[in-house]
Amino acid sequence: MMTKPFGKSGDVSELVSSLGWLEEDGSSQDGDESPEMRGRHGLTVGGRIHSCTELGSEDMEEEEEEDEEEIGPNGENAPKRRGPKKKKMTKARQERFRARRVKANARERSRMHGLNDALDNLRRVMPCYSKTQKLSKIETLRLARNYIWALSEVLESGQSPESHGFVEMLCKGLSQPTSNLVAGCLQLGPSPMILNKLEDKCGGPGVGGVVAGHPLSYPSPGLPSPPYGSLEASHLLHMKGFKGPVYDNPSPNECSSGTPPYDGPLTPPLSISGNFALKQELSPHESERNYTPHTSHHAHYLSSHHYPTSTTGSLPGGPQGHPLFQASRYELPLDVAFDSFAPSHLVASQMGTI
DNA sequence: TAGGCCATCTGGTCCT
DNA sequence: AGGACCAGATGGCCTA
């Protein structure tokens, strides 16, 4: 099924050029395609193969040559076509094209992996981070924008990073589940009125509230607090003017894929100290990059990535989301608590200040 | 089953 | 010629 014409003029030379791609594409171009992926693309391949095999390569070459002889409407020879004469698509050219295409595919994959790594790094410095509860790409970007915006406001107007306004800024334009996630991670306490309602509803303070010993937690009865994650201590430290370095490894941008790591300075106050260091474990993507078979990568992705936008649910007997954001029902897996709690806790203990 | 999200392939365009 | 970047297409997985 060709949904897109080959080339602007739709001529067949490029179609010809794709001949023979099944052998390479279908059988692991770079040796990193999982069987699943092979099967997946095999379907696509199948469709194209159909259109390709209808015209064997020899036929295609002939057709292309015929194409070069343009015949006018009245049968007379039309003026010669301008521009560079099309080269004949020989077997050798086809092979070169295929090889180029395979290389380009690999580069593109690598590029996208680099992009995803960068996104992962971005996720890690967001106010709510969890390895298992990843924000989607678009939500990550939106939250990042909001985060910068909100921090700017903190700097410029002295707004408290613990205020409702701060959280509202963070959540502007985010989906409901993500908003709830952020609010939950920030441990924002609901307004007294709502709090009372929630106490009625949820059985009083403490339901889904503070995690014992969490230095940054404070009771928030209406919130999906840990096990919903929490605001990183280092974030607060920065917001409160903390400047001391916490991390041992100041290079947060190590990226094992093709994209060179960003070496530039982090812009204060966004150099979220501690975050980088404490969240520096390689992501599944990174640890499997360069290039272990995609089998594991894809399998991991399929089995372990959870996105807030698709994990809404109810918290048994507990809060139903942050009241600021109309509290859509939302549930995070328990391990979120450890993903986000532990680093904060570590930072706090390292600092000895909280 | 629809919709969201994703990875991958692909061709086009621009640049070196 | 080849690489980087981009956007469209496609199909898989997951959840409501």
mmCIF file of C-alpha atoms (C1' of nucleotides) in Angstrom:
data_model
loop_
_atom_site.group_PDB
_atom_site.id
_atom_site.type_symbol
_atom_site.label_atom_id
_atom_site.label_comp_id
_atom_site.label_asym_id
_atom_site.label_seq_id
_atom_site.Cartn_x
_atom_site.Cartn_y
_atom_site.Cartn_z
ATOM 1 C CA MET A 1 0.000 0.000 0.000
ATOM 2 C CA MET A 2 1.701 3.099 -1.116
ATOM 3 C CA THR A 3 0.297 6.119 0.514
ATOM 4 C CA LYS A 4 2.987 8.385 -0.648
ATOM 5 C CA PRO A 5 4.245 8.759 -4.189
ATOM 6 C CA PHE A 6 7.858 8.057 -4.822
ATOM 7 C CA GLY A 7 9.380 11.340 -5.711
ATOM 8 C CA LYS A 8 7.787 14.506 -6.845
ATOM 9 C CA SER A 9 6.939 13.292 -10.270
ATOM 10 C CA GLY A 10 5.975 9.914 -9.007
ATOM 11 C CA ASP A 11 8.327 8.268 -11.439
ATOM 12 C CA VAL A 12 9.318 4.735 -10.909
ATOM 13 C CA SER A 13 13.031 5.129 -10.553
ATOM 14 C CA GLU A 14 12.810 5.568 -6.847
ATOM 15 C CA LEU A 15 10.398 2.741 -6.593
ATOM 16 C CA VAL A 16 12.939 0.677 -8.391
ATOM 17 C CA SER A 17 15.527 1.823 -5.997
ATOM 18 C CA SER A 18 13.678 0.297 -3.146
ATOM 19 C CA LEU A 19 13.776 -3.103 -4.677
ATOM 20 C CA GLY A 20 15.486 -5.730 -2.692
ATOM 21 C CA TRP A 21 14.999 -3.995 0.588
ATOM 22 C CA LEU A 22 13.162 -6.863 2.114
ATOM 23 C CA GLU A 23 16.319 -8.860 2.435
ATOM 24 C CA GLU A 24 17.971 -6.185 4.467
ATOM 25 C CA ASP A 25 15.072 -4.541 6.204
ATOM 26 C CA GLY A 26 13.193 -7.658 6.958
ATOM 27 C CA SER A 27 16.170 -9.424 8.352
ATOM 28 C CA SER A 28 17.520 -6.965 10.779
ATOM 29 C CA GLN A 29 19.268 -4.192 9.038
ATOM 30 C CA ASP A 30 21.780 -3.565 11.709
ATOM 31 C CA GLY A 31 21.236 -6.691 13.619
ATOM 32 C CA ASP A 32 19.310 -4.843 16.242
ATOM 33 C CA GLU A 33 15.777 -5.505 15.281
ATOM 34 C CA SER A 34 13.778 -7.704 17.493
ATOM 35 C CA PRO A 35 11.742 -10.476 15.998
ATOM 36 C CA GLU A 36 8.777 -8.445 17.004
ATOM 37 C CA MET A 37 9.977 -5.485 15.085
ATOM 38 C CA ARG A 38 10.804 -7.637 12.178
ATOM 39 C CA GLY A 39 7.349 -8.958 12.167
ATOM 40 C CA ARG A 40 5.924 -5.544 12.535
ATOM 41 C CA HIS A 41 7.851 -4.153 9.674
ATOM 42 C CA GLY A 42 7.396 -7.300 7.796
ATOM 43 C CA LEU A 43 3.786 -6.369 7.412
ATOM 44 C CA THR A 44 4.703 -3.052 5.989
ATOM 45 C CA VAL A 45 7.281 -4.679 3.874
ATOM 46 C CA GLY A 46 4.731 -7.075 2.639
ATOM 47 C CA GLY A 47 2.605 -4.312 1.295
ATOM 48 C CA ARG A 48 5.469 -2.713 -0.469
ATOM 49 C CA ILE A 49 6.830 -5.930 -1.697
ATOM 50 C CA HIS A 50 3.565 -6.457 -3.390
ATOM 51 C CA SER A 51 3.835 -3.240 -5.258
ATOM 52 C CA CYS A 52 7.442 -3.899 -6.049
ATOM 53 C CA THR A 53 7.181 -7.439 -7.146
ATOM 54 C CA GLU A 54 4.520 -6.571 -9.576
ATOM 55 C CA LEU A 55 7.285 -4.990 -11.532
ATOM 56 C CA GLY A 56 10.463 -6.947 -11.386
ATOM 57 C CA SER A 57 13.671 -5.006 -11.379
ATOM 58 C CA GLU A 58 14.332 -5.739 -15.007
ATOM 59 C CA ASP A 59 10.901 -4.523 -15.952
ATOM 60 C CA MET A 60 11.400 -1.465 -13.916
ATOM 61 C CA GLU A 61 14.591 -0.613 -15.665
ATOM 62 C CA GLU A 62 12.875 -1.010 -18.960
ATOM 63 C CA GLU A 63 10.035 1.120 -17.824
ATOM 64 C CA GLU A 64 12.365 3.817 -16.748
ATOM 65 C CA GLU A 65 14.024 3.832 -20.106
ATOM 66 C CA GLU A 66 10.686 4.104 -21.800
ATOM 67 C CA ASP A 67 9.939 6.959 -19.533
ATOM 68 C CA GLU A 68 12.868 8.842 -20.873
ATOM 69 C CA GLU A 69 11.329 8.956 -24.340
ATOM 70 C CA GLU A 70 8.583 11.434 -23.872
ATOM 71 C CA ILE A 71 5.939 11.270 -26.489
ATOM 72 C CA GLY A 72 3.730 14.253 -27.050
ATOM 73 C CA PRO A 73 -0.032 14.134 -27.242
ATOM 74 C CA ASN A 74 0.048 13.971 -31.017
ATOM 75 C CA GLY A 75 2.626 11.340 -31.132
ATOM 76 C CA GLU A 76 5.527 13.617 -32.038
ATOM 77 C CA ASN A 77 8.581 13.678 -29.938
ATOM 78 C CA ALA A 78 8.248 16.141 -27.133
ATOM 79 C CA PRO A 79 11.129 18.474 -26.316
ATOM 80 C CA LYS A 80 13.826 16.841 -24.334
ATOM 81 C CA ARG A 81 13.254 17.004 -20.629
ATOM 82 C CA ARG A 82 15.448 19.513 -18.900
ATOM 83 C CA GLY A 83 17.620 18.866 -15.993
ATOM 84 C CA PRO A 84 20.032 16.116 -15.292
ATOM 85 C CA LYS A 85 19.338 12.984 -17.163
ATOM 86 C CA LYS A 86 18.188 10.231 -14.929
ATOM 87 C CA LYS A 87 20.768 7.588 -14.441
ATOM 88 C CA LYS A 88 19.824 4.085 -15.185
ATOM 89 C CA MET A 89 19.019 2.146 -12.077
ATOM 90 C CA THR A 90 21.479 -0.641 -12.379
ATOM 91 C CA LYS A 91 21.821 -3.437 -9.914
ATOM 92 C CA ALA A 92 24.900 -1.782 -8.531
ATOM 93 C CA ARG A 93 23.035 1.471 -8.042
ATOM 94 C CA GLN A 94 20.221 -0.332 -6.363
ATOM 95 C CA GLU A 95 22.621 -1.952 -3.992
ATOM 96 C CA ARG A 96 24.302 1.317 -3.249
ATOM 97 C CA PHE A 97 20.960 2.910 -2.656
ATOM 98 C CA ARG A 98 19.945 0.134 -0.340
ATOM 99 C CA ALA A 99 23.173 0.344 1.573
ATOM 100 C CA ARG A 100 22.746 4.072 1.898
ATOM 101 C CA ARG A 101 19.188 3.645 3.040
ATOM 102 C CA VAL A 102 20.156 1.085 5.644
ATOM 103 C CA LYS A 103 22.845 3.363 6.949
ATOM 104 C CA ALA A 104 20.469 6.285 6.986
ATOM 105 C CA ASN A 105 17.953 4.244 8.912
ATOM 106 C CA ALA A 106 20.548 3.353 11.480
ATOM 107 C CA ARG A 107 21.567 6.956 11.810
ATOM 108 C CA GLU A 108 18.002 8.029 12.159
ATOM 109 C CA ARG A 109 17.394 5.457 14.844
ATOM 110 C CA SER A 110 20.478 6.600 16.647
ATOM 111 C CA ARG A 111 19.416 10.199 16.332
ATOM 112 C CA MET A 112 16.022 9.475 17.743
ATOM 113 C CA HIS A 113 17.569 7.515 20.579
ATOM 114 C CA GLY A 114 19.722 10.508 21.342
ATOM 115 C CA LEU A 115 16.651 12.651 21.326
ATOM 116 C CA ASN A 116 14.912 10.263 23.660
ATOM 117 C CA ASP A 117 17.910 10.213 25.963
ATOM 118 C CA ALA A 118 17.807 13.967 26.087
ATOM 119 C CA LEU A 119 14.144 13.770 26.918
ATOM 120 C CA ASP A 120 14.927 11.301 29.650
ATOM 121 C CA ASN A 121 17.490 13.666 31.067
ATOM 122 C CA LEU A 122 14.887 16.353 30.963
ATOM 123 C CA ARG A 123 12.403 14.134 32.747
ATOM 124 C CA ARG A 124 14.917 13.610 35.493
ATOM 125 C CA VAL A 125 15.135 17.254 36.361
ATOM 126 C CA MET A 126 11.416 17.744 36.326
ATOM 127 C CA PRO A 127 9.678 18.224 39.650
ATOM 128 C CA CYS A 128 8.193 14.805 39.432
ATOM 129 C CA TYR A 129 10.300 12.057 38.097
ATOM 130 C CA SER A 130 9.815 8.374 38.077
ATOM 131 C CA LYS A 131 11.517 5.709 36.081
ATOM 132 C CA THR A 132 8.379 3.713 35.892
ATOM 133 C CA GLN A 133 5.881 6.498 35.531
ATOM 134 C CA LYS A 134 7.343 8.346 32.650
ATOM 135 C CA LEU A 135 5.781 11.479 31.368
ATOM 136 C CA SER A 136 5.025 11.334 27.717
ATOM 137 C CA LYS A 137 7.239 13.315 25.420
ATOM 138 C CA ILE A 138 4.789 16.087 24.883
ATOM 139 C CA GLU A 139 3.958 16.337 28.562
ATOM 140 C CA THR A 140 7.636 16.412 29.425
ATOM 141 C CA LEU A 141 8.171 19.343 27.124
ATOM 142 C CA ARG A 142 5.131 21.159 28.412
ATOM 143 C CA LEU A 143 6.101 20.603 31.989
ATOM 144 C CA ALA A 144 9.645 21.754 31.258
ATOM 145 C CA ARG A 145 8.348 24.929 29.748
ATOM 146 C CA ASN A 146 6.091 25.510 32.705
ATOM 147 C CA TYR A 147 8.841 24.695 35.124
ATOM 148 C CA ILE A 148 11.136 27.291 33.621
ATOM 149 C CA TRP A 149 8.320 29.739 33.614
ATOM 150 C CA ALA A 150 7.395 29.036 37.209
ATOM 151 C CA LEU A 151 10.956 29.236 38.426
ATOM 152 C CA SER A 152 11.364 32.514 36.643
ATOM 153 C CA GLU A 153 8.384 33.774 38.534
ATOM 154 C CA VAL A 154 9.917 32.579 41.748
ATOM 155 C CA LEU A 155 13.014 34.560 40.991
ATOM 156 C CA GLU A 156 11.311 37.636 39.727
ATOM 157 C CA SER A 157 8.391 37.997 42.012
ATOM 158 C CA GLY A 158 9.544 36.002 44.956
ATOM 159 C CA GLN A 159 6.604 33.702 44.667
ATOM 160 C CA SER A 160 6.874 30.715 46.922
ATOM 161 C CA PRO A 161 7.581 27.464 45.149
ATOM 162 C CA GLU A 162 5.213 25.867 47.553
ATOM 163 C CA SER A 163 2.315 28.065 46.683
ATOM 164 C CA HIS A 164 -0.723 27.043 44.754
ATOM 165 C CA GLY A 165 0.227 29.543 42.123
ATOM 166 C CA PHE A 166 3.481 27.782 41.534
ATOM 167 C CA VAL A 167 1.784 24.483 41.002
ATOM 168 C CA GLU A 168 -0.822 26.063 38.835
ATOM 169 C CA MET A 169 1.882 27.456 36.634
ATOM 170 C CA LEU A 170 3.539 24.098 36.482
ATOM 171 C CA CYS A 171 0.358 22.448 35.420
ATOM 172 C CA LYS A 172 -0.775 24.938 32.877
ATOM 173 C CA GLY A 173 -1.703 23.163 29.704
ATOM 174 C CA LEU A 174 -0.878 19.759 31.042
ATOM 175 C CA SER A 175 -3.271 16.898 30.831
ATOM 176 C CA GLN A 176 -5.374 16.128 33.834
ATOM 177 C CA PRO A 177 -3.431 13.048 34.881
ATOM 178 C CA THR A 178 -0.137 14.830 34.525
ATOM 179 C CA SER A 179 -1.447 17.778 36.473
ATOM 180 C CA ASN A 180 -2.492 15.457 39.220
ATOM 181 C CA LEU A 181 0.848 13.777 39.125
ATOM 182 C CA VAL A 182 2.701 17.051 39.429
ATOM 183 C CA ALA A 183 0.448 18.276 42.180
ATOM 184 C CA GLY A 184 0.866 15.021 43.967
ATOM 185 C CA CYS A 185 4.605 15.103 43.610
ATOM 186 C CA LEU A 186 4.718 18.635 44.897
ATOM 187 C CA GLN A 187 2.775 17.625 47.928
ATOM 188 C CA LEU A 188 0.694 20.727 47.717
ATOM 189 C CA GLY A 189 -1.705 21.017 50.506
ATOM 190 C CA PRO A 190 -5.286 21.653 49.476
ATOM 191 C CA SER A 191 -7.217 24.635 50.629
ATOM 192 C CA PRO A 192 -8.891 24.229 54.025
ATOM 193 C CA MET A 193 -12.314 23.966 52.481
ATOM 194 C CA ILE A 194 -11.330 21.252 50.106
ATOM 195 C CA LEU A 195 -9.280 19.673 52.800
ATOM 196 C CA ASN A 196 -12.304 19.387 54.984
ATOM 197 C CA LYS A 197 -14.271 17.860 52.203
ATOM 198 C CA LEU A 198 -11.574 15.369 51.578
ATOM 199 C CA GLU A 199 -11.297 14.547 55.202
ATOM 200 C CA ASP A 200 -14.957 13.759 55.162
ATOM 201 C CA LYS A 201 -14.568 11.745 52.075
ATOM 202 C CA CYS A 202 -11.341 9.975 52.646
ATOM 203 C CA GLY A 203 -11.380 9.352 56.287
ATOM 204 C CA GLY A 204 -9.263 12.155 57.548
ATOM 205 C CA PRO A 205 -5.744 13.363 57.181
ATOM 206 C CA GLY A 206 -3.044 10.963 56.443
ATOM 207 C CA VAL A 207 -4.802 9.049 53.776
ATOM 208 C CA GLY A 208 -2.284 8.898 51.054
ATOM 209 C CA GLY A 209 -0.484 11.573 52.949
ATOM 210 C CA VAL A 210 2.918 11.923 54.447
ATOM 211 C CA VAL A 211 5.490 9.259 54.199
ATOM 212 C CA ALA A 212 7.100 8.796 57.530
ATOM 213 C CA GLY A 213 10.534 10.209 57.604
ATOM 214 C CA HIS A 214 10.337 11.981 54.330
ATOM 215 C CA PRO A 215 12.041 15.235 55.013
ATOM 216 C CA LEU A 216 10.016 17.090 52.477
ATOM 217 C CA SER A 217 6.680 15.609 53.048
ATOM 218 C CA TYR A 218 3.995 17.291 54.912
ATOM 219 C CA PRO A 219 0.503 16.142 55.434
ATOM 220 C CA SER A 220 -1.688 16.551 52.437
ATOM 221 C CA PRO A 221 -4.777 14.521 53.013
ATOM 222 C CA GLY A 222 -6.271 15.139 49.660
ATOM 223 C CA LEU A 223 -3.249 14.327 47.657
ATOM 224 C CA PRO A 224 -1.744 11.371 46.105
ATOM 225 C CA SER A 225 1.441 11.855 48.002
ATOM 226 C CA PRO A 226 4.025 9.140 48.180
ATOM 227 C CA PRO A 227 3.426 6.569 46.931
ATOM 228 C CA TYR A 228 2.965 9.194 44.297
ATOM 229 C CA GLY A 229 6.432 10.580 44.336
ATOM 230 C CA SER A 230 7.544 13.858 45.688
ATOM 231 C CA LEU A 231 9.254 17.034 44.843
ATOM 232 C CA GLU A 232 12.947 16.513 44.693
ATOM 233 C CA ALA A 233 14.733 17.975 47.659
ATOM 234 C CA SER A 234 17.297 19.431 45.365
ATOM 235 C CA HIS A 235 14.611 21.356 43.568
ATOM 236 C CA LEU A 236 13.509 22.956 46.725
ATOM 237 C CA LEU A 237 17.048 23.577 47.720
ATOM 238 C CA HIS A 238 17.586 25.487 44.580
ATOM 239 C CA MET A 239 14.421 27.328 44.890
ATOM 240 C CA LYS A 240 15.404 28.313 48.358
ATOM 241 C CA GLY A 241 18.744 29.542 47.254
ATOM 242 C CA PHE A 242 20.872 26.561 47.972
ATOM 243 C CA LYS A 243 24.022 26.686 45.934
ATOM 244 C CA GLY A 244 26.239 23.980 47.222
ATOM 245 C CA PRO A 245 27.160 21.147 44.934
ATOM 246 C CA VAL A 246 25.848 17.820 45.959
ATOM 247 C CA TYR A 247 26.677 15.549 43.153
ATOM 248 C CA ASP A 248 29.857 13.767 42.372
ATOM 249 C CA ASN A 249 29.239 13.456 38.717
ATOM 250 C CA PRO A 250 28.506 16.825 37.297
ATOM 251 C CA SER A 251 27.835 15.540 33.840
ATOM 252 C CA PRO A 252 24.148 14.945 33.624
ATOM 253 C CA ASN A 253 24.078 14.655 29.930
ATOM 254 C CA GLU A 254 26.038 11.585 29.250
ATOM 255 C CA CYS A 255 24.502 9.973 26.359
ATOM 256 C CA SER A 256 25.654 6.760 24.948
ATOM 257 C CA SER A 257 24.019 7.284 21.641
ATOM 258 C CA GLY A 258 25.269 9.120 18.669
ATOM 259 C CA THR A 259 24.296 12.543 19.859
ATOM 260 C CA PRO A 260 27.162 14.207 21.614
ATOM 261 C CA PRO A 261 26.428 15.142 25.172
ATOM 262 C CA TYR A 262 25.713 18.689 25.985
ATOM 263 C CA ASP A 263 28.651 20.132 27.781
ATOM 264 C CA GLY A 264 27.446 23.599 28.300
ATOM 265 C CA PRO A 265 26.788 25.028 31.697
ATOM 266 C CA LEU A 266 23.491 24.491 33.327
ATOM 267 C CA THR A 267 21.670 27.670 33.800
ATOM 268 C CA PRO A 268 21.056 28.517 37.387
ATOM 269 C CA PRO A 269 18.800 28.001 39.122
ATOM 270 C CA LEU A 270 17.972 25.123 36.908
ATOM 271 C CA SER A 271 21.163 23.289 37.658
ATOM 272 C CA ILE A 272 19.252 21.012 39.853
ATOM 273 C CA SER A 273 22.056 19.732 41.933
ATOM 274 C CA GLY A 274 21.660 16.281 43.209
ATOM 275 C CA ASN A 275 19.091 15.385 40.669
ATOM 276 C CA PHE A 276 21.632 14.576 38.101
ATOM 277 C CA ALA A 277 23.894 12.793 40.432
ATOM 278 C CA LEU A 278 21.281 10.829 42.182
ATOM 279 C CA LYS A 279 19.307 9.974 39.157
ATOM 280 C CA GLN A 280 22.258 9.172 37.091
ATOM 281 C CA GLU A 281 21.545 5.508 36.750
ATOM 282 C CA LEU A 282 21.318 4.661 33.146
ATOM 283 C CA SER A 283 17.905 4.483 31.761
ATOM 284 C CA PRO A 284 16.939 1.246 30.111
ATOM 285 C CA HIS A 285 17.326 3.049 26.839
ATOM 286 C CA GLU A 286 20.787 4.191 27.609
ATOM 287 C CA SER A 287 22.019 0.976 29.039
ATOM 288 C CA GLU A 288 20.920 -0.909 26.013
ATOM 289 C CA ARG A 289 22.032 1.591 23.483
ATOM 290 C CA ASN A 290 24.925 1.295 21.100
ATOM 291 C CA TYR A 291 23.630 -1.213 20.108
ATOM 292 C CA THR A 292 22.350 -4.154 21.856
ATOM 293 C CA PRO A 293 19.571 -5.864 20.068
ATOM 294 C CA HIS A 294 16.340 -4.024 20.007
ATOM 295 C CA THR A 295 14.697 -7.029 21.413
ATOM 296 C CA SER A 296 15.447 -6.030 24.915
ATOM 297 C CA HIS A 297 14.903 -2.389 24.293
ATOM 298 C CA HIS A 298 11.550 -2.860 22.772
ATOM 299 C CA ALA A 299 10.525 -5.522 25.178
ATOM 300 C CA HIS A 300 11.458 -3.276 28.016
ATOM 301 C CA TYR A 301 9.578 -0.418 26.536
ATOM 302 C CA LEU A 302 6.529 -2.473 26.041
ATOM 303 C CA SER A 303 6.622 -4.043 29.414
ATOM 304 C CA SER A 304 7.697 -1.297 31.712
ATOM 305 C CA HIS A 305 6.789 2.107 30.369
ATOM 306 C CA HIS A 306 3.770 3.608 31.925
ATOM 307 C CA TYR A 307 2.405 6.917 30.970
ATOM 308 C CA PRO A 308 0.268 8.920 33.271
ATOM 309 C CA THR A 309 -2.151 9.771 30.563
ATOM 310 C CA SER A 310 -3.067 6.187 30.205
ATOM 311 C CA THR A 311 -2.881 4.990 33.736
ATOM 312 C CA THR A 312 -5.733 6.732 35.301
ATOM 313 C CA GLY A 313 -7.533 4.696 37.796
ATOM 314 C CA SER A 314 -8.856 4.816 41.233
ATOM 315 C CA LEU A 315 -6.959 4.803 44.423
ATOM 316 C CA PRO A 316 -8.682 2.345 46.649
ATOM 317 C CA GLY A 317 -10.281 4.213 49.446
ATOM 318 C CA GLY A 318 -7.941 7.090 48.916
ATOM 319 C CA PRO A 319 -7.728 10.497 47.372
ATOM 320 C CA GLN A 320 -8.843 10.955 43.842
ATOM 321 C CA GLY A 321 -6.367 13.509 42.686
ATOM 322 C CA HIS A 322 -5.531 17.004 43.493
ATOM 323 C CA PRO A 323 -8.539 19.243 44.044
ATOM 324 C CA LEU A 324 -6.874 22.044 42.165
ATOM 325 C CA PHE A 325 -7.190 20.047 39.039
ATOM 326 C CA GLN A 326 -10.576 18.610 39.476
ATOM 327 C CA ALA A 327 -9.152 15.450 40.798
ATOM 328 C CA SER A 328 -9.498 12.976 38.057
ATOM 329 C CA ARG A 329 -8.973 9.532 39.398
ATOM 330 C CA TYR A 330 -5.411 8.640 39.209
ATOM 331 C CA GLU A 331 -3.170 5.979 40.479
ATOM 332 C CA LEU A 332 0.510 5.422 40.349
ATOM 333 C CA PRO A 333 2.330 2.228 40.963
ATOM 334 C CA LEU A 334 3.855 1.887 44.358
ATOM 335 C CA ASP A 335 7.388 1.937 43.116
ATOM 336 C CA VAL A 336 7.008 5.576 42.259
ATOM 337 C CA ALA A 337 7.392 6.233 45.900
ATOM 338 C CA PHE A 338 10.824 4.740 45.916
ATOM 339 C CA ASP A 339 11.890 6.198 42.632
ATOM 340 C CA SER A 340 11.257 9.708 43.686
ATOM 341 C CA PHE A 341 11.420 9.455 47.400
ATOM 342 C CA ALA A 342 14.795 7.863 47.710
ATOM 343 C CA PRO A 343 16.769 10.513 45.864
ATOM 344 C CA SER A 344 15.165 13.295 47.847
ATOM 345 C CA HIS A 345 15.870 11.461 50.983
ATOM 346 C CA LEU A 346 19.458 10.908 49.997
ATOM 347 C CA VAL A 347 19.949 14.495 49.086
ATOM 348 C CA ALA A 348 18.478 15.546 52.352
ATOM 349 C CA SER A 349 20.694 13.245 54.319
ATOM 350 C CA GLN A 350 23.719 14.313 52.349
ATOM 351 C CA MET A 351 22.889 17.869 53.007
ATOM 352 C CA GLY A 352 21.969 17.334 56.556
ATOM 353 C CA THR A 353 19.938 20.462 56.312
ATOM 354 C CA ILE A 354 16.433 19.292 56.009
ATOM 355 C "C1'" DT B 1 -12.648 -0.916 19.837
ATOM 356 C "C1'" DA B 2 -10.880 3.764 19.771
ATOM 357 C "C1'" DG B 3 -7.447 6.756 21.074
ATOM 358 C "C1'" DG B 4 -2.886 7.847 22.835
ATOM 359 C "C1'" DC B 5 1.790 7.071 22.493
ATOM 360 C "C1'" DC B 6 5.586 5.097 20.651
ATOM 361 C "C1'" DA B 7 9.588 3.318 17.377
ATOM 362 C "C1'" DT B 8 10.835 2.787 12.938
ATOM 363 C "C1'" DC B 9 11.178 3.440 7.980
ATOM 364 C "C1'" DT B 10 11.189 6.525 4.387
ATOM 365 C "C1'" DG B 11 11.766 10.420 1.093
ATOM 366 C "C1'" DG B 12 12.636 15.280 0.836
ATOM 367 C "C1'" DT B 13 15.515 19.162 1.782
ATOM 368 C "C1'" DC B 14 19.463 21.557 3.171
ATOM 369 C "C1'" DC B 15 24.233 21.752 4.061
ATOM 370 C "C1'" DT B 16 29.150 20.411 3.899
ATOM 371 C "C1'" DA C 1 28.028 11.991 -2.196
ATOM 372 C "C1'" DG C 2 26.722 11.728 2.220
ATOM 373 C "C1'" DG C 3 25.053 13.336 6.737
ATOM 374 C "C1'" DA C 4 21.589 15.821 9.612
ATOM 375 C "C1'" DC C 5 17.114 17.051 10.205
ATOM 376 C "C1'" DC C 6 12.309 16.809 9.409
ATOM 377 C "C1'" DA C 7 7.643 15.185 8.710
ATOM 378 C "C1'" DG C 8 4.476 11.615 7.039
ATOM 379 C "C1'" DA C 9 3.122 6.893 7.186
ATOM 380 C "C1'" DT C 10 2.666 2.652 9.449
ATOM 381 C "C1'" DG C 11 1.863 -0.736 12.814
ATOM 382 C "C1'" DG C 12 2.325 -2.384 17.744
ATOM 383 C "C1'" DC C 13 1.100 -1.978 22.596
ATOM 384 C "C1'" DC C 14 -1.748 -0.365 26.263
ATOM 385 C "C1'" DT C 15 -5.727 1.466 28.594
ATOM 386 C "C1'" DA C 16 -10.387 3.137 29.156
#
